[in-house]
């Protein structure tokens, strides 16, 4: 004991220190801890205060950055494969949502304006891949107008012809019962063909409902009123 | 000694929690890329600044885009307001394209209206502070009630978003024009106490 801790503070060291044995002089983790301990003892309280302040500032800022980067952390409603954040644009949005909006420069749709739903997975929970073909079929909640768009990660590939990013409710081809099928895939398809934005990689779909009563009651939407996303096959 | 280090670490963690909460709350106020700050460049225009003009024919790339994932079928414009200069009046004439107006502050959207609420093809929105609202109410002529939609803003600064939906690619040009046609003017405080029957 005396050998390892020649100062008065040796008395403060915990009993487990004794089991480490003073005979071992190699740089074990415990030995490193002892070195730190000796260093701290010499520098004293100011160093500990600095350490606490530094830890607080670093962890606090890093966690705040992490929580407000990317998507909204709270308040999402899952409807089938779609996620909606009905309160993202309202005045009583939570502070994290507000911070995310401020960092992205986003102007969210207000409750009276519409509702945004996004999907990055298909019905079975596999993430949407640009090399696969998907059928987006069904109906949408009542709305005056809606658009469905697809986006890949990062900027658009300049080598691919830019045919369309999405469909609006006006231009889509419907079946006789008012339902529709959109085929999202890399190869040309008859009917409503939505070309994949990139050759491969993840994709996101966005369904925007404008002037819809569903915005006020997004939590009670049933998955039968939103389009389903089924994978039809993937390019090898 | 070991105890003191543990104590310092715990203090650090508590501090980290405080710093986290304060940082999250401060981000909307301090952000330089948020919509309120960016919209401010439009403050002395009397029409909305086009945030996202739709691609038409030969002009595919929309000029300045700062919306993260814009809708390629919706033209977006913003008008910033600063209510210390006087109430903000937003007037839109409705056409055959769906149009919506939403008023945002730093806290989020506090009002939204679509062209279906228009009276005789016109949508007049006046955004004012509580004091300006009381003043306007006192100045109202009883025989000729104002048709303005008056909204009390929770804070002095913010912006109004104009969105026009182009259902078909051929309507995109009209949608861009409809955004530009909305007028955003500041009602100067000088002519605020209007004479009855005037205007």
CSV table of C-alpha atoms in Angstrom, one decimal:
chain,number,residue,atom,x,y,z
A,1,UNK,CA,0.0,0.0,0.0
A,2,UNK,CA,2.7,2.4,1.0
A,3,UNK,CA,4.7,1.6,-2.0
A,4,UNK,CA,1.9,2.3,-4.4
A,5,UNK,CA,0.6,5.4,-2.8
A,6,UNK,CA,3.3,7.2,-1.0
A,7,UNK,CA,1.1,10.3,-0.3
A,8,UNK,CA,-1.4,10.9,2.5
A,9,UNK,CA,-4.3,10.3,0.1
A,10,UNK,CA,-3.4,6.7,0.0
A,11,UNK,CA,-5.8,6.3,2.8
A,12,UNK,CA,-8.6,7.4,0.6
A,13,UNK,CA,-8.0,4.7,-2.0
A,14,UNK,CA,-10.5,1.9,-2.0
A,15,UNK,CA,-9.8,-1.5,-0.7
A,16,UNK,CA,-9.8,-3.1,-4.2
A,17,UNK,CA,-6.6,-1.2,-4.9
A,18,UNK,CA,-4.9,-3.5,-2.3
A,19,UNK,CA,-5.8,-6.6,-4.3
A,20,UNK,CA,-4.1,-5.2,-7.3
A,21,UNK,CA,-0.9,-5.8,-5.5
A,22,UNK,CA,2.0,-3.4,-5.3
A,23,UNK,CA,4.4,-5.9,-6.7
A,24,UNK,CA,3.0,-5.7,-10.2
A,25,UNK,CA,4.6,-2.8,-12.0
A,26,UNK,CA,3.3,-3.4,-15.5
A,27,UNK,CA,0.9,-1.0,-17.3
A,28,UNK,CA,-2.4,-2.7,-16.5
A,29,UNK,CA,-5.6,-0.7,-16.8
A,30,UNK,CA,-5.4,-0.5,-13.0
A,31,UNK,CA,-1.9,0.8,-13.2
A,32,UNK,CA,-3.0,3.5,-15.7
A,33,UNK,CA,-5.8,4.4,-13.3
A,34,UNK,CA,-3.3,4.8,-10.6
A,35,UNK,CA,-1.1,7.0,-12.7
A,36,UNK,CA,-4.2,9.2,-13.5
A,37,UNK,CA,-4.9,9.2,-9.8
A,38,UNK,CA,-1.5,10.4,-8.9
A,39,UNK,CA,-1.6,13.1,-11.6
A,40,UNK,CA,-5.0,14.3,-10.3
A,41,UNK,CA,-3.8,14.3,-6.8
A,42,UNK,CA,-0.9,16.5,-7.7
A,43,UNK,CA,-3.0,18.9,-9.8
A,44,UNK,CA,-5.8,19.0,-7.2
A,45,UNK,CA,-9.3,20.4,-7.2
A,46,UNK,CA,-9.1,22.8,-10.1
A,47,UNK,CA,-8.3,20.0,-12.5
A,48,UNK,CA,-11.3,18.1,-11.3
A,49,UNK,CA,-13.6,21.1,-11.8
A,50,UNK,CA,-12.2,21.6,-15.3
A,51,UNK,CA,-12.8,17.9,-16.0
A,52,UNK,CA,-16.4,18.1,-14.8
A,53,UNK,CA,-17.0,21.2,-16.8
A,54,UNK,CA,-15.4,19.8,-19.9
A,55,UNK,CA,-17.3,16.6,-19.7
A,56,UNK,CA,-20.6,18.4,-19.2
A,57,UNK,CA,-20.0,20.8,-22.1
A,58,UNK,CA,-18.8,18.0,-24.5
A,59,UNK,CA,-21.4,15.4,-23.7
A,60,UNK,CA,-24.2,18.0,-23.6
A,61,UNK,CA,-23.4,19.6,-26.9
A,62,UNK,CA,-22.6,16.3,-28.6
A,63,UNK,CA,-25.9,14.7,-27.5
A,64,UNK,CA,-27.9,17.8,-28.5
A,65,UNK,CA,-26.3,17.7,-31.9
A,66,UNK,CA,-27.0,14.0,-32.2
A,67,UNK,CA,-30.6,14.3,-31.2
A,68,UNK,CA,-31.4,17.2,-33.6
A,69,UNK,CA,-29.6,15.8,-36.6
A,70,UNK,CA,-31.6,14.1,-39.3
A,71,UNK,CA,-35.3,13.2,-38.7
A,72,UNK,CA,-37.7,14.1,-35.9
A,73,UNK,CA,-36.9,12.1,-32.8
A,74,UNK,CA,-40.4,12.1,-31.3
A,75,UNK,CA,-44.1,12.5,-32.3
A,76,UNK,CA,-44.1,10.1,-35.2
A,77,UNK,CA,-47.3,8.1,-36.1
A,78,UNK,CA,-46.8,4.9,-38.0
A,79,UNK,CA,-49.5,4.0,-40.4
A,80,UNK,CA,-48.6,0.8,-42.3
A,81,UNK,CA,-45.3,1.5,-44.0
A,82,UNK,CA,-45.7,5.2,-43.6
A,83,UNK,CA,-44.6,7.6,-40.9
A,84,UNK,CA,-46.3,10.9,-40.3
A,85,UNK,CA,-45.4,13.7,-37.9
A,86,UNK,CA,-48.7,15.5,-37.6
A,87,UNK,CA,-47.5,18.0,-35.1
A,88,UNK,CA,-44.2,18.9,-36.8
A,89,UNK,CA,-45.6,22.1,-38.2
A,90,UNK,CA,-47.9,23.2,-35.3
A,91,UNK,CA,-47.2,25.8,-32.7
A,92,UNK,CA,-47.1,23.1,-30.0
A,93,UNK,CA,-44.4,21.0,-31.5
A,94,UNK,CA,-41.9,19.7,-29.1
A,95,UNK,CA,-38.5,21.5,-28.7
A,96,UNK,CA,-36.6,18.7,-30.5
A,97,UNK,CA,-38.9,19.0,-33.6
A,98,UNK,CA,-38.5,22.8,-33.6
A,99,UNK,CA,-34.7,22.4,-33.4
A,100,UNK,CA,-34.6,19.9,-36.2
A,101,UNK,CA,-36.7,22.2,-38.4
A,102,UNK,CA,-34.5,25.2,-37.6
A,103,UNK,CA,-31.3,23.2,-38.4
A,104,UNK,CA,-32.7,21.9,-41.7
A,105,UNK,CA,-34.3,25.1,-42.8
A,106,UNK,CA,-37.5,23.1,-43.2
A,107,UNK,CA,-40.9,24.8,-43.5
A,108,UNK,CA,-43.2,22.0,-42.3
A,109,UNK,CA,-46.8,21.8,-43.5
A,110,UNK,CA,-49.1,23.4,-41.0
A,111,UNK,CA,-52.1,21.3,-39.7
A,112,UNK,CA,-54.6,23.3,-41.8
A,113,UNK,CA,-52.4,23.0,-44.9
A,114,UNK,CA,-51.7,19.3,-45.2
A,115,UNK,CA,-49.9,16.3,-43.9
A,116,UNK,CA,-46.5,14.8,-44.9
A,117,UNK,CA,-46.0,11.0,-44.7
A,118,UNK,CA,-42.7,9.4,-45.5
A,119,UNK,CA,-41.8,5.7,-46.1
A,120,UNK,CA,-38.3,4.2,-46.2
A,121,UNK,CA,-39.4,0.6,-45.8
A,122,UNK,CA,-41.8,-1.6,-47.6
A,123,UNK,CA,-44.8,-3.5,-46.0
A,124,UNK,CA,-42.5,-6.2,-44.7
A,125,UNK,CA,-40.1,-3.8,-43.1
A,126,UNK,CA,-37.3,-4.2,-45.7
A,127,UNK,CA,-35.7,-0.8,-46.5
A,128,UNK,CA,-36.5,0.5,-50.0
A,129,UNK,CA,-33.7,-0.2,-52.4
A,130,UNK,CA,-33.3,1.6,-55.8
A,131,UNK,CA,-32.4,-1.7,-57.6
A,132,UNK,CA,-35.8,-3.3,-56.7
A,133,UNK,CA,-39.2,-2.9,-58.2
A,134,UNK,CA,-42.1,-1.9,-56.0
A,135,UNK,CA,-45.8,-1.6,-56.4
A,136,UNK,CA,-47.4,1.2,-54.5
A,137,UNK,CA,-51.1,0.5,-54.6
A,138,UNK,CA,-54.3,1.4,-52.9
A,139,UNK,CA,-56.0,4.7,-52.0
A,140,UNK,CA,-55.0,7.8,-50.1
A,141,UNK,CA,-57.0,9.5,-47.3
A,142,UNK,CA,-59.4,12.2,-48.5
A,143,UNK,CA,-57.5,15.3,-49.7
A,144,UNK,CA,-58.0,18.0,-52.1
A,145,UNK,CA,-54.7,17.2,-53.8
A,146,UNK,CA,-51.9,14.9,-53.1
A,147,UNK,CA,-48.5,14.1,-54.5
A,148,UNK,CA,-46.3,11.1,-54.1
A,149,UNK,CA,-42.5,11.6,-54.7
A,150,UNK,CA,-39.4,9.5,-54.5
A,151,UNK,CA,-35.9,10.7,-53.5
A,152,UNK,CA,-32.6,8.9,-53.2
A,153,UNK,CA,-29.8,9.9,-50.9
A,154,UNK,CA,-27.6,12.6,-52.1
A,155,UNK,CA,-27.8,14.6,-55.3
A,156,UNK,CA,-29.4,13.2,-58.5
A,157,UNK,CA,-27.3,11.1,-60.7
A,158,UNK,CA,-26.6,13.3,-63.8
A,159,UNK,CA,-26.2,10.3,-66.1
A,160,UNK,CA,-29.7,9.1,-65.6
A,161,UNK,CA,-32.5,10.8,-67.6
A,162,UNK,CA,-34.7,12.8,-65.3
A,163,UNK,CA,-38.2,11.8,-66.3
A,164,UNK,CA,-40.2,12.4,-63.2
A,165,UNK,CA,-39.9,12.6,-59.4
A,166,UNK,CA,-43.4,11.7,-58.6
A,167,UNK,CA,-47.1,11.8,-59.4
A,168,UNK,CA,-49.8,14.2,-58.4
A,169,UNK,CA,-53.4,13.3,-57.8
A,170,UNK,CA,-54.4,15.0,-61.1
A,171,UNK,CA,-52.0,13.2,-63.4
A,172,UNK,CA,-52.2,9.7,-62.1
A,173,UNK,CA,-54.0,6.9,-64.0
A,174,UNK,CA,-56.6,5.2,-61.9
A,175,UNK,CA,-58.5,2.0,-62.0
A,176,UNK,CA,-62.3,2.0,-62.3
A,177,UNK,CA,-62.8,1.8,-58.5
A,178,UNK,CA,-60.6,4.9,-58.0
A,179,UNK,CA,-57.7,3.0,-56.7
A,180,UNK,CA,-54.3,3.3,-58.3
A,181,UNK,CA,-51.1,1.3,-58.8
A,182,UNK,CA,-47.7,3.0,-59.1
A,183,UNK,CA,-44.7,0.9,-60.2
A,184,UNK,CA,-41.5,2.2,-58.8
A,185,UNK,CA,-38.5,0.5,-60.4
A,186,UNK,CA,-35.5,0.9,-62.6
A,187,UNK,CA,-37.1,-0.6,-65.8
A,188,UNK,CA,-39.8,1.0,-67.9
A,189,UNK,CA,-43.3,-0.2,-66.9
A,190,UNK,CA,-46.7,0.4,-68.4
A,191,UNK,CA,-49.2,2.5,-66.4
A,192,UNK,CA,-47.9,4.7,-63.7
A,193,UNK,CA,-44.2,4.2,-63.8
A,194,UNK,CA,-42.0,6.0,-61.3
A,195,UNK,CA,-38.4,5.7,-62.3
A,196,UNK,CA,-35.9,4.9,-59.5
A,197,UNK,CA,-33.9,8.0,-58.7
A,198,UNK,CA,-30.6,6.2,-58.6
A,199,UNK,CA,-29.0,3.0,-59.8
A,200,UNK,CA,-28.8,1.6,-56.2
A,201,UNK,CA,-28.9,2.6,-52.6
A,202,UNK,CA,-31.7,3.5,-50.3
A,203,UNK,CA,-34.8,5.5,-51.4
A,204,UNK,CA,-37.5,7.4,-49.5
A,205,UNK,CA,-41.1,8.0,-50.6
A,206,UNK,CA,-43.0,11.1,-49.5
A,207,UNK,CA,-46.8,11.3,-49.7
A,208,UNK,CA,-48.1,14.8,-49.2
A,209,UNK,CA,-51.7,15.3,-48.7
A,210,UNK,CA,-52.9,18.9,-49.2
A,211,UNK,CA,-55.9,20.4,-47.5
A,212,UNK,CA,-56.9,17.2,-45.8
A,213,UNK,CA,-59.0,16.5,-42.8
A,214,UNK,CA,-56.6,13.7,-42.0
A,215,UNK,CA,-54.0,16.1,-40.7
A,216,UNK,CA,-56.0,16.7,-37.6
A,217,UNK,CA,-56.5,13.0,-36.9
A,218,UNK,CA,-53.4,11.3,-38.3
A,219,UNK,CA,-53.1,9.1,-35.2
A,220,UNK,CA,-56.5,7.4,-36.0
A,221,UNK,CA,-55.7,6.7,-39.7
A,222,UNK,CA,-56.0,3.1,-40.6
A,223,UNK,CA,-53.4,1.3,-42.8
A,224,UNK,CA,-56.2,0.4,-45.3
A,225,UNK,CA,-56.5,4.1,-46.3
A,226,UNK,CA,-52.8,4.6,-47.1
A,227,UNK,CA,-51.1,3.0,-50.1
A,228,UNK,CA,-49.3,-0.3,-49.5
A,229,UNK,CA,-45.7,-0.8,-50.7
A,230,UNK,CA,-44.9,-4.3,-51.9
A,231,UNK,CA,-41.7,-5.5,-53.3
A,232,UNK,CA,-42.1,-7.2,-56.7
A,233,UNK,CA,-38.5,-8.3,-57.3
A,234,UNK,CA,-35.0,-7.1,-57.3
A,235,UNK,CA,-32.3,-6.9,-60.0
A,236,UNK,CA,-29.7,-9.5,-59.3
B,1,UNK,CA,-9.3,10.3,-4.5
B,2,UNK,CA,-11.2,7.7,-6.4
B,3,UNK,CA,-14.4,9.1,-4.8
B,4,UNK,CA,-13.6,12.6,-5.9
B,5,UNK,CA,-13.2,11.5,-9.5
B,6,UNK,CA,-16.5,9.7,-9.4
B,7,UNK,CA,-18.1,12.8,-7.8
B,8,UNK,CA,-16.6,15.0,-10.6
B,9,UNK,CA,-17.9,12.6,-13.3
B,10,UNK,CA,-21.4,12.7,-11.8
B,11,UNK,CA,-21.3,16.4,-11.7
B,12,UNK,CA,-20.1,16.4,-15.3
B,13,UNK,CA,-23.1,14.2,-16.3
B,14,UNK,CA,-25.6,16.4,-14.6
B,15,UNK,CA,-24.0,19.4,-16.3
B,16,UNK,CA,-24.2,17.6,-19.6
B,17,UNK,CA,-28.0,17.1,-19.1
B,18,UNK,CA,-28.4,20.8,-18.5
B,19,UNK,CA,-26.2,21.8,-21.4
B,20,UNK,CA,-28.2,19.4,-23.6
B,21,UNK,CA,-31.6,20.9,-22.7
B,22,UNK,CA,-30.3,24.4,-23.1
B,23,UNK,CA,-28.7,23.7,-26.4
B,24,UNK,CA,-31.9,22.1,-27.8
B,25,UNK,CA,-34.0,25.1,-26.7
B,26,UNK,CA,-31.5,27.6,-28.0
B,27,UNK,CA,-31.1,26.1,-31.5
B,28,UNK,CA,-34.2,27.7,-33.1
B,29,UNK,CA,-33.1,31.1,-31.7
B,30,UNK,CA,-29.5,30.8,-32.8
B,31,UNK,CA,-29.8,28.9,-36.1
B,32,UNK,CA,-28.6,30.8,-39.1
B,33,UNK,CA,-30.0,28.4,-41.7
B,34,UNK,CA,-33.6,28.3,-40.4
B,35,UNK,CA,-36.5,29.5,-42.4
B,36,UNK,CA,-37.2,32.6,-40.3
B,37,UNK,CA,-33.6,33.9,-40.8
B,38,UNK,CA,-33.5,33.0,-44.5
B,39,UNK,CA,-36.9,34.5,-45.1
B,40,UNK,CA,-35.7,37.9,-43.7
B,41,UNK,CA,-34.0,38.7,-47.0
B,42,UNK,CA,-37.4,39.1,-48.5
B,43,UNK,CA,-38.5,41.6,-45.9
B,44,UNK,CA,-38.6,44.6,-48.1
B,45,UNK,CA,-40.2,43.0,-51.1
B,46,UNK,CA,-43.9,43.4,-51.6
B,47,UNK,CA,-44.3,40.0,-53.2
B,48,UNK,CA,-43.2,36.6,-51.9
B,49,UNK,CA,-39.6,35.6,-52.4
B,50,UNK,CA,-39.7,32.4,-54.4
B,51,UNK,CA,-38.2,29.6,-52.3
B,52,UNK,CA,-39.0,26.9,-54.7
B,53,UNK,CA,-40.0,27.8,-58.2
B,54,UNK,CA,-41.2,24.9,-60.2
B,55,UNK,CA,-39.2,23.6,-63.2
B,56,UNK,CA,-40.8,24.7,-66.4
B,57,UNK,CA,-39.8,23.7,-69.9
B,58,UNK,CA,-36.3,24.8,-70.5
B,59,UNK,CA,-35.6,26.1,-66.9
B,60,UNK,CA,-35.2,22.8,-65.0
B,61,UNK,CA,-33.2,23.7,-62.0
B,62,UNK,CA,-35.0,25.8,-59.5
B,63,UNK,CA,-32.7,28.6,-58.4
B,64,UNK,CA,-32.0,28.8,-54.7
B,65,UNK,CA,-33.4,25.7,-52.9
B,66,UNK,CA,-33.1,25.6,-49.2
B,67,UNK,CA,-36.0,23.4,-48.5
B,68,UNK,CA,-34.6,19.9,-47.7
B,69,UNK,CA,-37.0,17.8,-49.7
B,70,UNK,CA,-39.2,20.1,-51.8
B,71,UNK,CA,-42.3,18.8,-53.5
B,72,UNK,CA,-41.7,19.0,-57.2
B,73,UNK,CA,-45.3,19.9,-57.9
B,74,UNK,CA,-45.7,22.8,-55.4
B,75,UNK,CA,-44.4,26.3,-55.8
B,76,UNK,CA,-43.4,27.9,-52.5
B,77,UNK,CA,-42.8,31.5,-51.7
B,78,UNK,CA,-42.2,33.3,-48.4
B,79,UNK,CA,-42.8,36.8,-47.1
B,80,UNK,CA,-41.0,37.8,-43.9
B,81,UNK,CA,-42.7,40.1,-41.5
B,82,UNK,CA,-41.5,42.2,-38.6
B,83,UNK,CA,-44.6,43.5,-36.8
B,84,UNK,CA,-42.7,46.4,-35.2
B,85,UNK,CA,-43.0,48.1,-38.6
B,86,UNK,CA,-46.7,47.7,-38.5
B,87,UNK,CA,-49.3,45.0,-39.3
B,88,UNK,CA,-48.6,42.8,-42.3
B,89,UNK,CA,-51.2,42.4,-45.0
B,90,UNK,CA,-51.1,39.4,-47.3
B,91,UNK,CA,-53.6,39.5,-50.2
B,92,UNK,CA,-54.1,36.7,-52.6
B,93,UNK,CA,-56.5,36.4,-55.5
B,94,UNK,CA,-57.6,32.8,-56.0
B,95,UNK,CA,-57.3,31.2,-59.4
B,96,UNK,CA,-57.9,27.7,-60.5
B,97,UNK,CA,-54.9,26.3,-58.7
B,98,UNK,CA,-55.1,25.3,-55.1
B,99,UNK,CA,-53.3,27.9,-52.9
B,100,UNK,CA,-52.6,27.9,-49.2
B,101,UNK,CA,-51.2,30.5,-46.8
B,102,UNK,CA,-49.5,29.6,-43.5
B,103,UNK,CA,-48.1,32.0,-41.0
B,104,UNK,CA,-45.1,30.8,-39.1
B,105,UNK,CA,-43.1,32.1,-36.2
B,106,UNK,CA,-40.0,30.6,-34.6
B,107,UNK,CA,-42.3,28.4,-32.5
B,108,UNK,CA,-43.9,26.9,-35.6
B,109,UNK,CA,-47.0,27.6,-37.7
B,110,UNK,CA,-49.7,29.5,-35.9
B,111,UNK,CA,-52.2,29.9,-38.7
B,112,UNK,CA,-53.0,28.3,-42.0
B,113,UNK,CA,-55.7,28.9,-44.5
B,114,UNK,CA,-56.5,27.7,-48.0
B,115,UNK,CA,-58.1,29.4,-50.9
B,116,UNK,CA,-61.4,27.7,-50.0
B,117,UNK,CA,-61.8,30.3,-47.3
B,118,UNK,CA,-61.7,33.1,-49.8
B,119,UNK,CA,-64.5,35.6,-50.0
B,120,UNK,CA,-65.4,36.6,-53.6
B,121,UNK,CA,-62.1,35.3,-54.9
B,122,UNK,CA,-59.9,37.3,-52.5
B,123,UNK,CA,-58.1,36.2,-49.4
B,124,UNK,CA,-56.9,39.0,-47.1
B,125,UNK,CA,-54.9,38.1,-44.2
B,126,UNK,CA,-53.7,40.7,-41.7
B,127,UNK,CA,-51.1,39.6,-39.1
B,128,UNK,CA,-50.8,41.9,-36.1
B,129,UNK,CA,-49.7,42.1,-32.5
B,130,UNK,CA,-52.3,42.1,-29.7
B,131,UNK,CA,-51.9,45.9,-29.4
B,132,UNK,CA,-52.3,46.5,-33.1
B,133,UNK,CA,-55.4,44.2,-33.1
B,134,UNK,CA,-57.1,46.2,-30.4
B,135,UNK,CA,-56.3,49.3,-32.3
B,136,UNK,CA,-57.8,47.9,-35.5
B,137,UNK,CA,-60.8,46.8,-33.6
B,138,UNK,CA,-61.3,50.2,-32.2
B,139,UNK,CA,-60.9,51.8,-35.6
B,140,UNK,CA,-63.5,49.6,-37.2
B,141,UNK,CA,-66.4,51.2,-38.8
B,142,UNK,CA,-69.6,49.6,-37.6
B,143,UNK,CA,-71.5,50.1,-40.8
B,144,UNK,CA,-68.7,48.7,-43.0
B,145,UNK,CA,-67.2,45.8,-41.2
B,146,UNK,CA,-63.7,44.8,-42.4
B,147,UNK,CA,-63.5,41.6,-44.5
B,148,UNK,CA,-59.9,41.0,-43.4
B,149,UNK,CA,-59.0,37.9,-41.6
B,150,UNK,CA,-57.1,39.2,-38.5
B,151,UNK,CA,-54.6,37.0,-36.8
B,152,UNK,CA,-52.7,37.9,-33.7
B,153,UNK,CA,-49.2,36.7,-33.9
B,154,UNK,CA,-47.6,35.1,-30.8
B,155,UNK,CA,-44.3,36.8,-31.7
B,156,UNK,CA,-43.1,39.8,-33.6
B,157,UNK,CA,-41.1,38.1,-36.3
B,158,UNK,CA,-41.9,35.4,-38.7
B,159,UNK,CA,-43.0,34.6,-42.2
B,160,UNK,CA,-45.9,33.7,-44.3
B,161,UNK,CA,-45.6,30.8,-46.7
B,162,UNK,CA,-47.5,30.7,-49.9
B,163,UNK,CA,-47.9,27.3,-51.5
B,164,UNK,CA,-49.5,26.8,-54.9
B,165,UNK,CA,-50.1,23.2,-56.2
B,166,UNK,CA,-49.6,22.5,-59.9
B,167,UNK,CA,-51.5,19.3,-60.6
B,168,UNK,CA,-50.1,19.0,-64.1
B,169,UNK,CA,-46.7,20.0,-65.5
B,170,UNK,CA,-48.4,22.4,-67.8
B,171,UNK,CA,-49.7,24.3,-64.8
B,172,UNK,CA,-46.3,24.9,-63.3
B,173,UNK,CA,-45.7,28.2,-65.0
B,174,UNK,CA,-49.1,29.4,-63.7
B,175,UNK,CA,-48.2,28.2,-60.2
B,176,UNK,CA,-45.0,30.2,-60.2
B,177,UNK,CA,-46.9,33.2,-61.4
B,178,UNK,CA,-49.6,32.7,-58.7
B,179,UNK,CA,-46.9,32.7,-56.0
B,180,UNK,CA,-45.5,36.0,-57.3
B,181,UNK,CA,-48.9,37.5,-57.6
B,182,UNK,CA,-49.6,37.4,-53.9
B,183,UNK,CA,-48.9,40.7,-52.3
B,184,UNK,CA,-47.3,41.2,-48.9
B,185,UNK,CA,-47.4,44.8,-47.7
B,186,UNK,CA,-46.8,46.4,-44.4
B,187,UNK,CA,-49.7,48.6,-43.3
B,188,UNK,CA,-47.7,51.7,-42.2
B,189,UNK,CA,-48.6,52.8,-38.7
B,190,UNK,CA,-49.2,56.4,-40.1
B,191,UNK,CA,-52.3,55.5,-42.0
B,192,UNK,CA,-53.5,53.1,-39.3
B,193,UNK,CA,-56.3,55.3,-37.8
B,194,UNK,CA,-58.2,55.4,-41.0
B,195,UNK,CA,-61.0,57.8,-41.6
B,196,UNK,CA,-64.4,56.1,-41.5
B,197,UNK,CA,-65.6,55.3,-44.9
B,198,UNK,CA,-62.2,55.9,-46.4
B,199,UNK,CA,-60.3,53.4,-48.5
